[in-house]
Short mmCIF file of C-alpha atoms in Angstrom, two decimals:
data_model
loop_
_atom_site.label_atom_id
_atom_site.label_comp_id
_atom_site.label_asym_id
_atom_site.label_seq_id
_atom_site.Cartn_x
_atom_site.Cartn_y
_atom_site.Cartn_z
CA MET A 13 11.03 11.29 14.46
CA GLN A 14 13.32 10.40 11.57
CA ALA A 15 16.57 8.48 12.02
CA GLU A 16 19.43 10.53 10.67
CA ALA A 17 21.51 7.65 9.37
CA GLY A 18 20.34 5.87 6.26
CA LEU A 19 21.73 2.92 4.44
CA THR A 20 25.41 2.97 3.61
CA LEU A 21 27.54 0.90 1.36
CA CYS A 22 28.26 -2.36 3.12
CA ILE A 23 31.88 -2.54 4.22
CA ASP A 24 32.24 -5.94 2.62
CA GLY A 25 29.48 -5.38 0.09
CA ALA A 26 31.18 -7.07 -2.82
CA LYS A 27 32.15 -10.07 -0.67
CA LEU A 28 28.59 -10.32 0.65
CA ARG A 29 27.17 -10.23 -2.84
CA ARG A 30 29.61 -12.92 -3.99
CA LEU A 31 28.65 -15.13 -1.07
CA ILE A 32 24.93 -14.78 -1.79
CA ASP A 33 25.56 -15.40 -5.47
CA GLU A 34 27.76 -18.46 -4.98
CA CYS A 35 25.51 -20.09 -2.41
CA TYR A 36 22.14 -19.13 -3.84
CA CYS A 37 21.98 -16.66 -6.73
CA MET A 38 22.25 -12.97 -7.35
CA SER A 39 24.08 -12.64 -10.64
CA GLY A 40 22.38 -10.71 -13.38
CA LEU A 41 20.10 -8.91 -10.96
CA ASP A 42 20.09 -5.13 -11.23
CA LEU A 43 20.14 -4.80 -7.46
CA GLU A 44 22.66 -3.50 -4.99
CA LEU A 45 23.18 -4.37 -1.37
CA ALA A 46 23.26 -1.67 1.27
CA CYS A 47 23.77 -1.94 5.00
CA LEU A 48 22.23 -0.38 8.06
CA GLN A 49 23.61 -0.56 11.53
CA GLU A 50 21.36 0.93 14.16
CA ALA A 51 22.39 1.42 17.76
CA ARG A 52 21.18 -1.62 19.63
CA ARG A 53 22.45 -4.21 22.04
CA ASP A 54 23.78 -6.58 19.40
CA ASP A 55 26.41 -5.90 16.75
CA CYS A 56 24.31 -6.99 13.83
CA ILE A 57 24.13 -5.26 10.51
CA ASP A 58 20.96 -5.30 8.45
CA VAL A 59 21.39 -5.88 4.73
CA TYR A 60 18.93 -4.47 2.22
CA ALA A 61 18.69 -5.05 -1.52
CA ALA A 62 17.39 -2.25 -3.73
CA THR A 63 17.75 -1.03 -7.31
CA ALA A 64 20.83 1.08 -7.93
CA GLU A 65 18.67 4.02 -8.93
CA THR A 66 16.68 3.82 -5.71
CA LEU A 67 19.80 3.75 -3.54
CA ALA A 68 21.32 6.64 -5.50
CA LEU A 69 18.16 8.71 -4.91
CA ALA A 70 18.10 7.76 -1.23
CA ARG A 71 21.72 8.85 -0.74
CA GLY A 72 21.16 12.10 -2.58
CA LEU A 73 17.95 13.04 -0.78
CA GLY A 74 19.55 15.18 1.85
CA LEU A 75 17.11 14.02 4.49
CA GLY A 76 16.94 10.96 6.67
CA TYR A 77 15.15 7.81 5.68
CA ARG A 78 14.62 4.55 7.50
CA PHE A 79 15.50 1.99 4.87
CA ALA A 80 15.16 1.26 1.18
CA GLY A 81 14.32 -1.87 -0.75
CA VAL A 82 13.94 -5.31 0.77
CA HIS A 83 15.49 -6.54 4.01
CA VAL A 84 17.33 -9.65 2.84
CA ALA A 85 19.77 -10.61 5.58
CA ARG A 86 21.31 -9.82 8.93
CA VAL A 87 25.01 -10.24 9.55
CA CYS A 88 25.90 -10.82 13.19
CA GLY A 89 29.61 -11.24 13.58
CA LYS A 90 30.58 -14.10 11.29
CA ARG A 91 27.01 -15.40 10.99
CA MET A 92 24.72 -14.46 8.13
CA LEU A 93 20.99 -14.91 8.71
CA MET A 94 19.02 -15.07 5.49
CA LEU A 95 15.59 -13.46 5.72
CA LEU A 96 12.34 -14.02 3.85
CA GLY A 97 13.09 -11.07 1.56
CA ALA A 98 16.08 -12.95 0.15
CA LEU A 99 13.76 -15.56 -1.34
CA GLU A 100 12.86 -13.03 -4.01
CA LEU A 101 16.51 -12.70 -5.05
CA VAL A 102 16.54 -16.40 -5.82
CA ARG A 103 13.19 -16.33 -7.58
CA ARG A 104 14.30 -13.48 -9.82
CA CYS A 105 17.39 -15.45 -10.77
CA GLY A 106 15.12 -18.11 -12.24
CA GLY A 107 14.66 -20.19 -9.14
CA PRO A 108 17.01 -22.11 -6.87
CA LYS A 109 19.90 -23.95 -8.45
CA LYS A 110 21.72 -25.20 -5.36
CA ARG A 111 21.38 -25.45 -1.62
CA TYR A 112 17.66 -26.17 -1.60
CA VAL A 113 15.34 -28.89 -0.35
CA VAL A 114 12.07 -29.87 -2.02
CA VAL A 115 9.34 -30.92 0.40
CA GLY A 116 6.01 -32.66 -0.02
CA ASP A 117 2.57 -31.10 0.18
CA ARG A 118 1.83 -31.93 3.82
CA ALA A 119 5.28 -30.71 4.86
CA GLU A 120 4.65 -27.48 2.92
CA ARG A 121 1.58 -26.82 5.07
CA LEU A 122 3.32 -27.70 8.31
CA PHE A 123 6.49 -25.79 7.47
CA LEU A 124 4.38 -22.68 6.92
CA TYR A 125 3.08 -23.15 10.45
CA GLY A 126 6.64 -22.97 11.74
CA ARG A 127 7.24 -26.71 11.98
CA ASP A 128 10.28 -28.69 10.97
CA VAL A 129 10.28 -31.00 7.93
CA LEU A 130 10.54 -34.67 8.84
CA PRO A 131 12.64 -37.13 6.83
CA GLU A 132 9.69 -38.82 5.12
CA SER A 133 8.55 -35.44 3.73
CA ILE A 134 11.82 -34.55 2.04
CA VAL A 135 11.42 -35.12 -1.70
CA SER A 136 14.96 -34.19 -2.74
CA ILE A 137 18.07 -32.38 -1.52
CA ALA A 138 20.07 -30.37 -4.05
CA ASP A 139 23.79 -29.72 -4.35
CA PRO A 140 24.95 -27.85 -1.20
CA GLY A 141 27.17 -25.46 -3.16
CA PRO A 142 30.83 -24.68 -2.41
CA GLU A 143 32.41 -25.21 1.00
CA LYS A 144 32.15 -21.53 1.89
CA CYS A 145 28.36 -22.04 2.05
CA ASP A 146 28.67 -24.46 4.97
CA GLY A 147 26.75 -23.13 7.90
CA LEU A 148 24.41 -21.08 5.72
CA PRO A 149 20.72 -22.01 5.61
CA TRP A 150 18.96 -24.05 2.92
CA LEU A 151 16.05 -22.89 0.79
CA VAL A 152 12.85 -24.84 1.40
CA VAL A 153 10.83 -25.27 -1.79
CA SER A 154 7.43 -26.81 -2.54
CA ARG A 155 6.85 -29.36 -5.27
CA ARG A 156 5.42 -26.53 -7.39
CA GLY A 157 8.58 -24.46 -7.01
CA ASP A 158 7.21 -22.01 -4.43
CA LEU A 159 9.87 -20.67 -2.07
CA LEU A 160 8.63 -21.37 1.45
CA GLY A 161 11.47 -20.14 3.63
CA TRP A 162 14.84 -21.08 5.10
CA GLY A 163 15.84 -24.15 7.03
CA ARG A 164 18.86 -25.94 8.43
CA LEU A 165 19.67 -29.52 7.62
CA ALA A 166 20.09 -31.47 10.82
CA LYS A 167 20.21 -35.06 11.93
CA ARG A 168 17.56 -36.42 14.22
CA GLU A 169 17.81 -40.07 15.27
CA GLY A 170 20.23 -40.66 12.42
CA ARG A 171 17.96 -39.20 9.73
CA VAL A 172 18.04 -35.86 7.97
CA ILE A 173 15.41 -33.29 8.88
CA VAL A 174 14.98 -29.65 7.89
CA ALA A 175 14.82 -27.47 10.98
CA ASN A 176 12.64 -24.43 10.37
CA LEU A 177 14.55 -21.15 10.63
CA VAL A 178 12.02 -18.81 9.07
CA ASP A 179 8.98 -19.50 6.89
CA ALA A 180 6.55 -17.41 4.85
CA GLY A 181 3.82 -18.14 7.41
CA TRP A 182 5.58 -15.57 9.55
CA TYR A 183 3.92 -12.83 7.48
CA LEU A 184 0.63 -13.96 9.00
CA ARG A 185 1.95 -14.67 12.51
CA SER A 186 3.85 -11.39 12.81
CA GLY A 187 0.66 -9.47 13.49
CA LEU A 188 1.75 -6.60 11.28
CA MET B 27 4.62 26.23 6.49
CA GLY B 28 3.45 29.80 6.60
CA LEU B 29 0.69 31.37 8.61
CA GLY B 30 -1.03 31.92 5.27
CA LEU B 31 -1.65 28.21 4.81
CA GLU B 32 -2.79 27.82 8.43
CA ARG B 33 -5.30 30.61 7.80
CA VAL B 34 -6.52 29.09 4.51
CA ALA B 35 -6.90 25.65 6.06
CA GLY B 36 -8.60 27.06 9.14
CA ASN B 37 -11.02 29.09 7.02
CA ALA B 38 -11.86 26.09 4.88
CA SER B 39 -12.59 24.03 7.98
CA ARG B 40 -14.82 26.80 9.38
CA ARG B 41 -16.76 27.12 6.12
CA VAL B 42 -17.46 23.40 6.16
CA LEU B 43 -18.50 23.52 9.80
CA ASP B 44 -20.83 26.48 9.14
CA ALA B 45 -22.42 24.70 6.17
CA LEU B 46 -22.94 21.53 8.19
CA LYS B 47 -24.34 23.39 11.18
CA ARG B 48 -26.87 25.07 8.90
CA LEU B 49 -27.79 21.65 7.52
CA GLU B 50 -28.10 20.20 11.00
CA VAL B 51 -30.77 22.71 11.89
CA SER B 52 -32.90 21.43 9.03
CA VAL B 53 -32.74 17.74 10.00
CA ASP B 54 -36.34 16.49 10.17
CA GLN B 55 -38.15 13.42 11.49
CA ARG B 56 -37.78 11.49 8.25
CA THR B 57 -34.01 11.97 8.35
CA LEU B 58 -33.90 10.96 12.00
CA LYS B 59 -35.85 7.80 11.17
CA VAL B 60 -33.35 6.83 8.45
CA ALA B 61 -30.50 7.53 10.86
CA GLU B 62 -32.05 5.29 13.46
CA GLU B 63 -32.70 2.50 10.95
CA THR B 64 -29.20 2.54 9.48
CA GLY B 65 -27.08 3.47 12.51
CA ALA B 66 -25.61 6.52 10.78
CA ALA B 67 -25.53 9.89 12.55
CA PRO B 68 -28.39 12.22 11.51
CA ILE B 69 -25.93 14.72 10.02
CA GLN B 70 -24.39 11.94 7.89
CA VAL B 71 -27.78 10.98 6.49
CA ALA B 72 -28.63 14.65 5.89
CA ARG B 73 -25.33 15.27 4.07
CA TYR B 74 -25.79 12.41 1.68
CA ALA B 75 -29.46 13.16 1.18
CA ALA B 76 -28.32 16.64 0.13
CA LEU B 77 -25.63 15.15 -2.14
CA PHE B 78 -28.04 12.76 -3.86
CA GLY B 79 -31.06 15.04 -3.70
CA SER B 80 -32.84 12.01 -2.24
CA LEU B 81 -33.30 10.73 1.29
CA GLU B 82 -34.13 7.30 -0.12
CA GLU B 83 -30.76 7.07 -1.79
CA ALA B 84 -29.05 8.09 1.44
CA ARG B 85 -30.92 5.21 3.09
CA ALA B 86 -29.71 2.88 0.34
CA LEU B 87 -26.11 4.01 0.87
CA PHE B 88 -26.14 3.46 4.61
CA SER B 89 -28.00 0.16 4.25
CA THR B 90 -25.36 -1.38 1.99
CA ARG B 91 -23.62 -4.27 3.68
CA GLU B 92 -20.29 -5.97 3.12
CA GLU B 93 -21.79 -8.87 1.17
CA GLU B 94 -22.99 -6.46 -1.50
CA VAL B 95 -19.53 -5.04 -2.14
CA MET B 96 -17.18 -6.86 -4.54
CA LYS B 97 -14.40 -8.73 -2.81
CA THR B 98 -11.20 -8.32 -4.81
CA ILE B 99 -7.53 -9.19 -4.69
CA ARG B 100 -4.67 -7.63 -6.59
CA VAL B 101 -2.36 -10.08 -8.33
CA ASN B 102 1.30 -9.20 -7.88
CA THR B 103 2.56 -8.97 -11.44
CA LEU B 104 6.14 -8.63 -10.16
CA LYS B 105 6.00 -12.37 -9.39
CA THR B 106 3.20 -13.94 -11.39
CA ASN B 107 0.15 -13.26 -13.56
CA ARG B 108 -3.59 -13.15 -13.11
CA ASP B 109 -4.35 -16.42 -14.91
CA ALA B 110 -1.85 -18.38 -12.82
CA VAL B 111 -3.28 -17.08 -9.54
CA ALA B 112 -6.84 -17.68 -10.75
CA ARG B 113 -5.96 -21.30 -11.58
CA ARG B 114 -4.34 -21.93 -8.21
CA LEU B 115 -7.27 -20.46 -6.29
CA GLU B 116 -9.81 -22.34 -8.38
CA GLU B 117 -7.99 -25.60 -7.61
CA LYS B 118 -8.76 -24.87 -3.97
CA GLY B 119 -12.44 -24.25 -4.58
CA PHE B 120 -12.44 -20.48 -4.94
CA ARG B 121 -14.54 -18.96 -7.70
CA VAL B 122 -12.93 -15.91 -9.29
CA ARG B 123 -13.30 -13.73 -12.34
CA ALA B 124 -11.24 -10.93 -13.85
CA TYR B 125 -11.82 -7.47 -12.37
CA PRO B 126 -12.61 -5.47 -15.51
CA TYR B 127 -10.92 -2.19 -14.55
CA THR B 128 -7.33 -3.34 -14.05
CA SER B 129 -5.22 -5.99 -15.73
CA TYR B 130 -4.27 -7.54 -12.39
CA GLY B 131 -7.44 -7.57 -10.29
CA LEU B 132 -9.55 -10.61 -9.50
CA VAL B 133 -13.09 -10.54 -8.12
CA VAL B 134 -13.60 -13.36 -5.65
CA GLU B 135 -17.16 -14.60 -5.92
CA HIS B 136 -16.82 -17.56 -3.61
CA ALA B 137 -14.16 -18.14 -0.94
CA PRO B 138 -14.06 -21.46 0.94
CA GLY B 139 -11.28 -20.09 3.14
CA SER B 140 -9.70 -16.84 4.27
CA LEU B 141 -7.92 -15.08 1.39
CA GLY B 142 -5.31 -13.70 3.75
CA ALA B 143 -4.34 -17.19 4.93
CA GLN B 144 -3.76 -18.89 1.59
CA HIS B 145 -0.24 -20.01 0.70
CA GLU B 146 -0.39 -17.91 -2.44
CA TYR B 147 -0.91 -14.80 -0.30
CA LEU B 148 2.09 -15.73 1.87
CA TYR B 149 4.25 -16.28 -1.21
CA GLY B 150 3.40 -12.77 -2.34
CA TYR B 151 1.46 -13.78 -5.43
CA TYR B 152 -1.40 -11.47 -4.50
CA THR B 153 -2.48 -8.99 -1.87
CA LEU B 154 -5.85 -7.98 -0.51
CA GLN B 155 -7.18 -4.73 -1.93
CA GLY B 156 -10.66 -3.30 -2.42
CA PRO B 157 -12.03 -2.64 -5.91
CA ALA B 158 -12.16 1.15 -5.56
CA SER B 159 -8.81 1.38 -3.79
CA MET B 160 -7.32 -0.53 -6.74
CA LEU B 161 -8.31 2.28 -9.12
CA VAL B 162 -6.31 5.04 -7.42
CA VAL B 163 -2.87 4.04 -8.69
CA PRO B 164 -4.00 3.50 -12.31
CA ALA B 165 -5.52 7.00 -12.11
CA LEU B 166 -2.02 8.35 -11.34
CA GLN B 167 -0.45 6.47 -14.31
CA PRO B 168 2.95 6.02 -12.62
CA GLU B 169 4.24 4.25 -15.73
CA ASP B 170 4.54 7.76 -17.25
CA VAL B 171 6.91 9.00 -14.54
CA GLY B 172 9.75 9.31 -17.08
CA GLU B 173 13.12 9.88 -15.41
CA GLY B 174 11.56 11.17 -12.19
CA PHE B 175 10.30 9.47 -9.06
CA VAL B 176 6.98 8.94 -7.32
CA LEU B 177 6.05 10.21 -3.86
CA ASP B 178 3.43 8.29 -1.89
CA CYS B 179 2.58 10.84 0.76
CA CYS B 180 0.65 8.79 3.28
CA SER B 181 1.70 5.25 2.47
CA GLY B 182 0.45 3.41 5.55
CA ALA B 183 1.17 -0.30 5.19
CA GLY B 184 1.97 0.16 1.51
CA VAL B 185 -0.93 -1.46 -0.33
CA LYS B 186 -0.88 1.31 -2.92
CA THR B 187 2.90 1.81 -2.65
CA THR B 188 3.48 -1.76 -3.76
CA GLN B 189 0.85 -1.31 -6.46
CA ILE B 190 2.81 1.67 -7.84
CA ALA B 191 5.80 -0.67 -8.13
CA GLN B 192 3.74 -2.83 -10.49
CA HIS B 193 3.53 0.18 -12.81
CA THR B 194 7.10 1.47 -12.66
CA ASP B 195 10.55 0.39 -11.51
CA LYS B 196 11.56 4.00 -10.95
CA PRO B 197 12.15 4.97 -7.29
CA ILE B 198 9.16 5.47 -5.01
CA ILE B 199 9.41 7.44 -1.77
CA ALA B 200 6.90 6.28 0.84
CA VAL B 201 6.19 8.55 3.81
CA ASP B 202 4.04 7.90 6.86
CA VAL B 203 3.82 9.23 10.41
CA SER B 204 3.09 5.81 11.88
CA TRP B 205 6.14 3.64 12.55
CA ARG B 206 3.91 0.61 13.13
CA LYS B 207 2.38 1.02 9.68
CA LEU B 208 5.86 1.36 8.19
CA LEU B 209 6.84 -1.95 9.81
CA ALA B 210 3.85 -3.47 8.02
CA LEU B 211 5.07 -1.74 4.83
CA LYS B 212 8.49 -3.30 5.33
CA ASN B 213 6.86 -6.73 5.51
CA ASN B 214 4.84 -6.04 2.39
CA LEU B 215 7.94 -4.95 0.47
CA SER B 216 9.55 -8.23 1.47
CA ARG B 217 6.53 -10.42 0.78
CA LEU B 218 5.75 -8.83 -2.58
CA GLY B 219 9.38 -8.46 -3.68
CA VAL B 220 9.48 -4.68 -4.18
CA PHE B 221 13.02 -3.30 -4.46
CA ASN B 222 12.44 0.33 -5.44
CA VAL B 223 10.91 1.97 -2.37
CA ILE B 224 12.61 4.39 0.04
CA VAL B 225 10.85 4.60 3.37
CA ILE B 226 10.70 7.81 5.39
CA HIS B 227 9.13 7.92 8.83
CA GLY B 228 7.79 11.42 9.14
CA ASP B 229 5.13 13.99 8.52
CA VAL B 230 4.65 14.74 4.85
CA LEU B 231 3.90 18.38 5.74
CA GLU B 232 7.60 18.64 6.67
CA THR B 233 9.07 16.06 4.30
CA ALA B 234 7.60 17.26 1.01
CA PRO B 235 8.88 20.86 1.32
CA ARG B 236 12.32 19.58 2.36
CA LEU B 237 12.44 17.41 -0.75
CA ALA B 238 11.60 20.43 -2.90
CA VAL B 239 14.21 22.64 -1.22
CA GLY B 240 16.81 19.99 -1.98
CA GLY B 241 15.83 20.12 -5.65
CA ARG B 242 14.20 16.70 -5.52
CA ARG B 243 10.71 17.28 -6.84
CA PRO B 244 8.57 14.22 -7.55
CA ALA B 245 7.11 13.85 -11.02
CA LYS B 246 4.10 11.97 -9.65
CA ILE B 247 2.47 12.16 -6.23
CA LEU B 248 -0.09 9.87 -4.68
CA ALA B 249 -2.04 11.70 -1.99
CA ASP B 250 -4.30 9.07 -0.47
CA VAL B 251 -4.94 11.26 2.55
CA PRO B 252 -6.29 10.54 6.03
CA CYS B 253 -10.08 10.98 5.98
CA SER B 254 -13.31 10.18 7.81
CA GLY B 255 -13.52 6.76 6.14
CA GLU B 256 -17.25 6.98 5.40
CA GLY B 257 -16.72 4.91 2.25
CA LEU B 258 -16.01 1.91 4.47
CA TRP B 259 -19.51 2.02 5.97
CA PRO B 260 -20.50 -1.40 4.52
CA PHE B 261 -17.83 -3.04 6.71
CA ALA B 262 -19.17 -3.32 10.24
CA SER B 263 -15.78 -3.06 11.93
CA ARG B 264 -14.91 0.10 9.98
CA ARG B 265 -18.29 1.82 10.36
CA ARG B 266 -18.09 5.19 12.18
CA ARG B 267 -20.71 7.77 13.02
CA ARG B 268 -19.21 11.14 12.09
CA THR B 269 -20.16 14.55 13.43
CA ALA B 270 -19.87 17.88 11.66
CA GLU B 271 -16.77 18.60 13.75
CA ASP B 272 -15.15 15.29 12.68
CA ILE B 273 -15.54 16.22 9.02
CA ALA B 274 -14.40 19.82 9.47
CA SER B 275 -11.24 18.84 11.35
CA ARG B 276 -10.21 16.48 8.59
CA VAL B 277 -10.73 19.18 5.98
CA GLU B 278 -8.17 21.37 7.73
CA LEU B 279 -5.46 18.69 7.53
CA GLN B 280 -6.37 17.67 3.99
CA VAL B 281 -6.07 21.26 2.73
CA LYS B 282 -2.60 21.56 4.24
CA ILE B 283 -1.43 18.23 2.82
CA LEU B 284 -2.72 18.89 -0.69
CA TYR B 285 -1.27 22.41 -0.72
CA VAL B 286 2.27 21.42 0.28
CA LEU B 287 2.22 18.45 -2.07
CA LEU B 288 1.15 20.48 -5.10
CA GLU B 289 3.84 23.03 -4.27
CA SER B 290 6.48 20.31 -4.18
CA LEU B 291 5.57 18.75 -7.55
CA THR B 292 7.84 19.19 -10.51
CA THR B 293 6.46 21.45 -13.27
CA GLY B 294 4.18 19.34 -15.46
CA GLY B 295 3.98 16.75 -12.70
CA GLU B 296 0.75 15.03 -11.73
CA LEU B 297 -0.92 14.29 -8.44
CA VAL B 298 -3.85 12.08 -7.55
CA TYR B 299 -5.81 13.12 -4.48
CA SER B 300 -7.99 10.33 -3.14
CA THR B 301 -10.00 9.45 -0.06
CA CYS B 302 -12.10 6.51 1.08
CA THR B 303 -15.02 8.81 1.61
CA MET B 304 -17.70 10.23 -0.66
CA GLY B 305 -18.35 13.48 1.13
CA PRO B 306 -17.66 16.50 -1.11
CA GLU B 307 -16.36 18.36 1.97
CA GLU B 308 -13.23 16.18 2.06
CA ASN B 309 -12.85 15.91 -1.70
CA GLU B 310 -14.19 18.46 -4.18
CA PHE B 311 -14.16 21.26 -1.60
CA VAL B 312 -10.58 20.58 -0.45
CA VAL B 313 -9.35 20.43 -4.04
CA SER B 314 -11.27 23.60 -4.96
CA VAL B 315 -9.88 25.57 -1.99
CA VAL B 316 -6.30 24.53 -2.67
CA VAL B 317 -6.42 25.08 -6.43
CA GLU B 318 -7.98 28.52 -6.01
CA THR B 319 -5.42 29.48 -3.36
CA LEU B 320 -2.50 28.40 -5.53
CA GLU B 321 -3.88 30.14 -8.59
CA ARG B 322 -4.28 33.38 -6.63
CA ARG B 323 -0.53 33.07 -5.93
CA GLY B 324 0.19 32.71 -9.62
CA CYS B 325 0.53 28.92 -9.90
CA ARG B 326 -1.20 27.11 -12.73
CA VAL B 327 -3.00 23.96 -11.65
CA GLU B 328 -5.44 22.10 -13.78
CA LEU B 329 -7.81 19.26 -13.10
CA VAL B 330 -7.37 16.25 -15.33
CA GLU B 331 -9.82 13.44 -16.00
CA PRO B 332 -8.36 10.24 -14.50
CA PRO B 333 -8.62 7.12 -16.69
CA VAL B 334 -10.87 5.25 -14.26
CA PRO B 335 -14.62 4.61 -14.05
CA GLY B 336 -16.99 6.28 -11.63
CA ASP B 337 -19.55 9.04 -11.38
CA PRO B 338 -18.44 12.62 -12.06
CA GLY B 339 -17.39 14.96 -9.27
CA VAL B 340 -20.03 17.34 -7.91
CA ASN B 341 -19.76 21.08 -8.40
CA GLU B 342 -22.75 22.07 -6.27
CA TYR B 343 -23.14 21.12 -2.65
CA LEU B 344 -24.46 22.92 0.44
CA GLY B 345 -23.57 26.32 -0.97
CA LEU B 346 -19.82 25.62 -0.81
CA GLU B 347 -17.82 27.19 -3.65
CA LEU B 348 -16.59 24.47 -5.95
CA LEU B 349 -14.66 24.66 -9.22
CA ASP B 350 -16.52 23.90 -12.45
CA ASP B 351 -13.83 21.45 -13.57
CA ILE B 352 -14.18 19.51 -10.33
CA LYS B 353 -16.66 17.32 -12.18
CA LEU B 354 -13.57 15.66 -13.71
CA CYS B 355 -13.07 13.88 -10.38
CA ARG B 356 -14.44 10.37 -10.10
CA ARG B 357 -16.71 9.08 -7.34
CA LEU B 358 -17.62 5.52 -6.38
CA PHE B 359 -20.48 4.55 -4.08
CA PRO B 360 -21.12 1.19 -2.41
CA HIS B 361 -24.79 1.09 -3.34
CA ARG B 362 -24.26 2.14 -6.96
CA HIS B 363 -20.95 0.53 -7.90
CA LYS B 364 -20.60 -2.37 -5.43
CA THR B 365 -17.27 -1.00 -4.26
CA GLU B 366 -16.13 0.72 -1.09
CA GLY B 367 -16.84 4.45 -1.32
CA PHE B 368 -13.97 6.45 -2.83
CA THR B 369 -13.31 9.78 -4.50
CA ILE B 370 -10.40 10.27 -6.90
CA CYS B 371 -9.23 13.63 -8.30
CA LYS B 372 -6.25 14.14 -10.60
CA LEU B 373 -4.33 17.39 -10.92
CA ARG B 374 -1.44 18.62 -13.03
CA LEU B 375 0.90 21.46 -12.04
CA GLY B 376 1.25 23.69 -15.09
CA SER B 377 3.65 26.12 -13.42
CA HIS B 378 4.90 27.01 -9.97
CA CYS B 379 3.68 30.14 -8.27
CA ALA B 380 5.09 33.45 -9.41
#
């Protein structure tokens, strides 16, 4: 019933943390990243964030556990997919400082239904962060500062849109 | 788990079944009429009539409907505060007031839309939780866990697990047999931003002893155990007619769970045993059987008054042997307290068995 393997230190844990910190924020947080690779068809690794004390207890338990903390990302080859759990990392850092898009009220509602954000609904686009962040998703933020999810800036008919990658409405749609 | 515990649990279940079968024989026309009116099984009406000493009150219990029970939400203090959530909901036309028994509960008096579909719910600013359910974690007082950790024995989707995290940032181990419920727990950890939970998919009857053998004894345990769910009667979709056999079979499992959990506690540690039912069979009787069994083995276990409201536990019911101190438990009834039905007992392990 219980998977034998638990979370392990991520092979490139420090590099992963630096990337998250430089593109979004993670500095000052008393959290560690740990990785889980389960046997499956793909070669993706699941990244979890948990308190150091929690991970230390998990490793010292002497019995299997499924996961610990919050599922924040998946790394598939060279691609890093940010998940909804990662929004909390940014919030705990005091909110987004780079690589985020502020959207209007109507777009907030539609984005939470899984829709893209159209050009006329983009209120502002922040600094994209250093070049190493290219290819990583953008935070989508409401006018009130709520973190709605992750998107990708794209061009449609010559204008910038935010393509929906994952939004907080998924918690309702997931059926769990 | 030894044959001794199987025997104790089996005996407890048989004693309950015998008591309920004796009660069944005495069910009269008046009881049958109340059963027919309310939809409850005759034995359910008879049990609560015996508990209250009043058939009329049993009728009142089984006539309580969802609209009469407080609708509450629990504000997630890891992300925000009660006033901020109240303001945001009021802007949308909700009418809310503070829930008086916790610092983070809101009673929703008027809801123009579904609470589970609001943006604020999706952002993790609050979660849905009943008023009685919200009292179980404060009864445990996880903030006093010291340098230890908390075990949530039957976490399900983690409503109470995530509530524990609002009281302490020390590690919490959540265990459940249902992988589907643990997937829901994973989502809740993400939505509510809870970083100090370890999730184990397994049977707590095996997990808790293995933790103890490894020298990892929890300082606090939440035992919100599987039960008959009679306290959810006001909610039509959760309403279930229960037979004497239904109740007795749950008693057997509950005795085993409580026994292994108390054995795995650290000395001086505390455990809250709770169910969403008001039947003494699944509450005061289970606690009495387990405490007496452990004390016969030389353990010291004491009942502690939990810091939550409610009626006292009952120490006389259907001739079952119940501890005197069991009145320190707390009981909530839909028709008296406008909450879902719940029973909460708190225990402290003075010393392990000799």
